[in-house]
Amino acid sequence: MAGETAAGRTGDVGSPASDDAAESALSLAAIRAQFPLLSRTIHGRPLVYLDNAATTQKPAAVLHAVDAYYRESNANVHRGLHFLSEAASAAYEGAREEVCRFLNARSAAEIVFTRGTTEAVNLVAQSWGRRHLGPGDAVLLSTFEHHSNLVPWQMICEECGAALRVIPLTGEGELDLEAVPRLLDGSVRLVAVAHVSNALGALLPVREVVALAHERNIPVLVDGAQAVPHLQVDVQDLGCDFYAFSGHTVDGPTGIGVLYGRGERLEAMPPWQGGGEMIRSVRFEGSTYAAPPHRFEAGTPNIGGAVGLAAALRFLGGLPHAAMARHEQGLLNQAARRLAAIPGVSLIGGTAPRIGALSFVLDGVHPHDLGTFLDQEGVAIRAGHHCAQPLLHSLGLTATARASVAVYNTAAEITALTEGVERARRFFAG
Ligand code: PLP
């Protein structure tokens, strides 16, 4: 499916080259050397960082860009006439241009900076939702959603008298995409779906969902927090109306994220927060508002964060994408193969392609205990509900262990994970 494979629009997910071949094609040692934190030890062991879906480590290019911004260009944006304010404004708006290129949006005016994916979804729910949702209306989500693309819709639906509708799972634990045409009846006003599930790493066929929704004139919001780090996302190719992602899962700083909104959509939306930066004129009798994207950026923005995000996107954009995708896919395949061979381990998730993450459980061992055991070996994974409680509930689970990869991970680190799980199995078996 164009725009949605791990290797991007021009590559293939296919079977990976050997781990060694993929690693040397990427100059993995040189990539790792750019992430200072990767060289530290944890509990006396070399760090094996496999919690990248929660947040990635940051390359020196990002650390340097943020440091240089605060050392050399720090000032408030947009209002100042002095040199530094102009430099800060140029850096901030330059970062917006960088995001625009990265997502292949038509214009930088379609890029709104937010605190992250969560705030981007809340922006659409509060601004678009309050204007378009009413009694009898529905918002269609998938069972895979992170709480960030669920609770904001619950809140606005409750306020407006609208309802949530959910694409269910099949008996095999797959998303039941055949149910989508039936679910998209006359009451659905918006579809909001993840591009990649954070809990399972499952890729959703977002373009197909967009096509089905658009046939019925229903706009679509895509939560791309787990897709942008791994796929070459092209919002024009996907055709979605809104696309949200966070800086910190894509090698950038925390506290900065993006809402892409198709120009016509943003133009027609009211502000959701009031304050400085978002106005055209203010009188006690009433105010008029700036055009997008500034209409949606009340108050002093996270200028340093935007600068860091732009550096992260440049860094990621500078890597050979097909080799990176093949490498990450190879790591996940290696992990899946070796974990599945451990007695008592079950991999969670159906047959959808896995992107970036893999979830599993070990019989008789709570995922939290497994996570703590691995931590003692320097291996960082995540254990819990992954902010996807309804999904885990639908699968009859309360928690899983999740390993998630980034380009800097190695085959040796996957071996450390799987050997650690095998040791945990023996340890807890007593
Ligand atoms: N959506 C998905 C799929 C995620 O994985 C995450 C966080 O990891 C979020 C939304 C929320 O992102 P943030 O906490 O950065 O706003």
Coordinates of C-alpha atoms and ligand atoms in Angstrom, one line a residue, residues 52-55 115-121 144-149 194-199 223-227 244-249 255-257 386-387 402, ligand 1:
N52 CA 11.6 3.7 21.6
A53 CA 7.8 3.7 21.2
A54 CA 7.6 5.5 24.6
T55 CA 10.4 8.0 23.6
R115 CA 2.9 20.0 22.8
G116 CA 2.5 16.6 21.2
T117 CA 0.1 14.2 19.6
T118 CA -2.2 14.4 22.7
E119 CA -2.6 18.2 22.3
A120 CA -3.0 17.9 18.6
V121 CA -6.0 15.5 19.0
F144 CA -6.3 0.0 18.5
E145 CA -6.4 3.6 19.7
H146 CA -4.0 5.1 22.3
H147 CA -6.0 6.9 25.1
S148 CA -4.8 10.1 23.5
N149 CA -7.0 9.5 20.4
A194 CA -4.0 5.4 14.5
H195 CA -1.6 4.8 11.6
V196 CA 0.4 2.3 13.7
S197 CA -0.8 0.8 17.0
N198 CA 1.6 1.7 19.8
A199 CA 0.7 -1.4 21.8
D223 CA -2.7 9.6 14.9
G224 CA 0.8 9.2 13.5
A225 CA 2.8 9.1 16.8
Q226 CA 4.2 5.6 16.0
A227 CA 4.3 5.9 12.2
A244 CA -0.8 14.3 14.4
F245 CA 2.6 13.3 15.8
S246 CA 5.0 14.0 18.7
G247 CA 8.6 15.2 18.5
H248 CA 9.9 12.9 21.2
T249 CA 9.1 9.6 19.4
G255 CA 6.9 19.0 24.7
I256 CA 6.7 19.7 21.0
G257 CA 4.5 18.0 18.4
H386 CA 0.5 1.0 26.9
C387 CA -2.3 3.6 27.3
R402 CA 6.6 -4.4 24.6
Ligands
PLP1 N1 -0.8 8.1 20.1 C1 0.1 7.1 20.0 C2 -0.1 6.0 19.0 C3 1.2 7.1 20.9 O1 2.0 6.0 20.8 C4 1.4 8.1 21.8 C5 2.5 8.1 22.7 O2 3.3 7.3 22.7 C6 0.4 9.2 21.8 C7 -0.6 9.1 20.9 C8 0.6 10.3 22.7 O3 1.7 11.0 22.5 P1 2.2 12.2 23.4 O4 2.1 11.6 24.8 O5 3.5 12.5 23.0 O6 1.2 13.3 23.3

